């Protein structure tokens, strides 16, 4: 299986948000819906900082707070 | 290997942009750098419409032209 783990990067540290993510879809500005291979869903606020698929990583960054 | 293929979605059709993508990183507003497992690079303008990792798909959509 080729799912990845989603992390929120804060202060250079990667915090695991969800494992075995299959789909990521935008739900709005800076809002993403993650669904893993078990059908679990999570909404996440931030933007995509990068994908490293060979490393099974989806990196998010918190939105800039005004 | 768990890389994915990048597609641009236009009029509901998926046009293959790059195969075997490993990393995707933002280069600016609506600008992404793709690097595949062979080290080839491509810059792509648009936003991420969705990831379907089990299907090995990264879907982009062209930016809204004002």
Coordinates of N, CA, C and O in Angstrom, one line a residue, chain A residues 1-4 21-26 32 37 48-56 58, chain B residues 1-4 21-26 32 37 48-56 58:
Chain A
X1 N 0.9 -1.2 0.0 CA 0.0 0.0 0.0 C 0.9 1.2 0.0 O 1.9 1.3 0.6
X2 N 0.4 2.3 -0.6 CA 1.2 3.4 -0.8 C 0.7 4.7 -0.2 O 0.8 5.8 -0.7
X3 N 0.0 4.5 0.9 CA -0.5 5.6 1.6 C 0.7 6.3 2.3 O 1.8 5.8 2.3
X4 N 0.4 7.5 2.9 CA 1.4 8.3 3.6 C 0.9 8.7 4.9 O -0.3 8.6 5.2
X21 N -2.7 7.8 5.3 CA -3.6 8.7 4.6 C -3.7 8.2 3.1 O -2.7 8.0 2.5
X22 N -4.9 8.1 2.6 CA -5.2 7.8 1.2 C -5.5 9.0 0.4 O -4.8 9.4 -0.5
X23 N -6.5 9.8 0.8 CA -6.9 10.9 0.0 C -6.8 12.2 0.9 O -7.1 12.2 2.1
X24 N -6.5 13.3 0.2 CA -6.4 14.6 0.7 C -7.2 15.5 -0.3 O -6.9 15.5 -1.5
X25 N -8.1 16.2 0.2 CA -8.9 17.1 -0.7 C -9.1 18.5 0.0 O -9.4 18.5 1.2
X26 N -9.1 19.5 -0.8 CA -9.3 20.8 -0.3 C -10.8 21.0 0.1 O -11.7 20.5 -0.7
X32 N -8.3 21.3 4.7 CA -8.1 20.1 4.0 C -8.9 18.9 4.7 O -8.9 18.9 5.9
X37 N -6.8 4.9 5.0 CA -7.3 3.7 4.3 C -8.3 2.9 5.2 O -8.9 2.0 4.7
X48 N -0.2 23.0 2.4 CA 0.7 21.9 2.2 C 2.2 22.5 2.0 O 2.4 23.3 1.2
X49 N 3.0 22.0 2.9 CA 4.4 22.4 2.9 C 5.2 21.5 2.0 O 6.3 21.9 1.5
X50 N 4.8 20.3 1.8 CA 5.5 19.5 0.9 C 5.0 18.0 0.9 O 4.4 17.6 1.9
X51 N 5.3 17.3 -0.2 CA 5.0 15.9 -0.2 C 6.4 15.2 -0.4 O 7.2 15.6 -1.1
X52 N 6.6 14.1 0.4 CA 7.8 13.3 0.2 C 7.2 11.8 0.1 O 7.1 11.1 1.1
X53 N 6.8 11.4 -1.1 CA 6.0 10.2 -1.2 C 6.9 9.0 -0.9 O 6.4 8.0 -0.4
X54 N 8.1 9.0 -1.4 CA 9.0 7.8 -1.2 C 9.2 7.7 0.4 O 9.3 6.5 0.8
X55 N 9.2 8.8 1.1 CA 9.3 8.7 2.6 C 7.9 8.6 3.2 O 7.8 8.7 4.4
X56 N 6.9 8.5 2.4 CA 5.5 8.4 2.9 C 5.1 9.6 3.8 O 4.5 9.4 4.9
X58 N 3.3 13.5 4.1 CA 2.6 14.7 3.6 C 2.8 15.7 4.8 O 2.4 15.5 5.9
Chain B
X1 N 8.1 0.9 -4.5 CA 8.2 2.4 -4.4 C 6.8 3.0 -4.4 O 5.9 2.5 -5.0
X2 N 6.7 4.1 -3.7 CA 5.4 4.7 -3.5 C 5.2 6.0 -4.0 O 4.5 6.9 -3.5
X3 N 5.9 6.3 -5.1 CA 5.7 7.6 -5.8 C 4.3 7.6 -6.5 O 3.6 6.6 -6.5
X4 N 4.0 8.8 -7.0 CA 2.7 8.9 -7.6 C 2.8 9.6 -8.9 O 3.9 10.2 -9.2
X21 N 6.4 10.7 -9.3 CA 6.8 11.9 -8.5 C 7.1 11.5 -7.1 O 6.4 10.7 -6.5
X22 N 8.2 12.0 -6.6 CA 8.6 11.7 -5.2 C 8.2 12.9 -4.4 O 7.5 12.8 -3.4
X23 N 8.8 14.1 -4.7 CA 8.5 15.3 -3.9 C 7.8 16.4 -4.6 O 7.9 16.6 -5.8
X24 N 6.9 17.1 -3.9 CA 6.2 18.2 -4.3 C 6.4 19.3 -3.3 O 6.2 19.1 -2.1
X25 N 6.8 20.5 -3.7 CA 7.1 21.6 -2.8 C 6.6 22.9 -3.4 O 6.7 23.1 -4.6
X26 N 6.0 23.7 -2.5 CA 5.5 25.0 -3.0 C 6.7 25.9 -3.3 O 7.7 25.9 -2.6
X32 N 4.4 25.1 -8.0 CA 4.9 23.9 -7.3 C 6.0 23.4 -8.1 O 6.1 23.4 -9.3
X37 N 11.4 10.3 -9.1 CA 12.5 9.5 -8.5 C 13.7 9.4 -9.4 O 14.7 8.9 -8.9
X48 N -3.5 22.3 -5.7 CA -3.7 20.9 -5.5 C -5.2 20.6 -5.4 O -5.9 21.2 -4.5
X49 N -5.7 19.8 -6.3 CA -7.1 19.5 -6.3 C -7.4 18.3 -5.4 O -8.5 18.0 -4.9
X50 N -6.4 17.4 -5.3 CA -6.5 16.3 -4.4 C -5.4 15.3 -4.6 O -4.6 15.3 -5.5
X51 N -5.2 14.5 -3.5 CA -4.3 13.4 -3.6 C -5.1 12.1 -3.4 O -6.0 12.0 -2.6
X52 N -4.7 11.1 -4.2 CA -5.3 9.8 -4.1 C -4.1 8.8 -4.1 O -3.7 8.3 -5.1
X53 N -3.5 8.7 -2.9 CA -2.2 8.0 -2.9 C -2.3 6.5 -3.2 O -1.4 6.0 -3.8
X54 N -3.4 5.9 -2.7 CA -3.5 4.5 -3.0 C -3.6 4.2 -4.6 O -3.2 3.3 -5.1
X55 N -4.2 5.2 -5.2 CA -4.3 5.2 -6.7 C -3.1 5.9 -7.3 O -3.0 6.0 -8.6
X56 N -2.1 6.3 -6.5 CA -0.9 6.9 -7.0 C -1.1 8.2 -7.8 O -0.5 8.4 -8.9
X58 N -1.7 12.5 -7.9 CA -1.6 13.8 -7.4 C -2.3 14.7 -8.5 O -1.9 14.7 -9.6

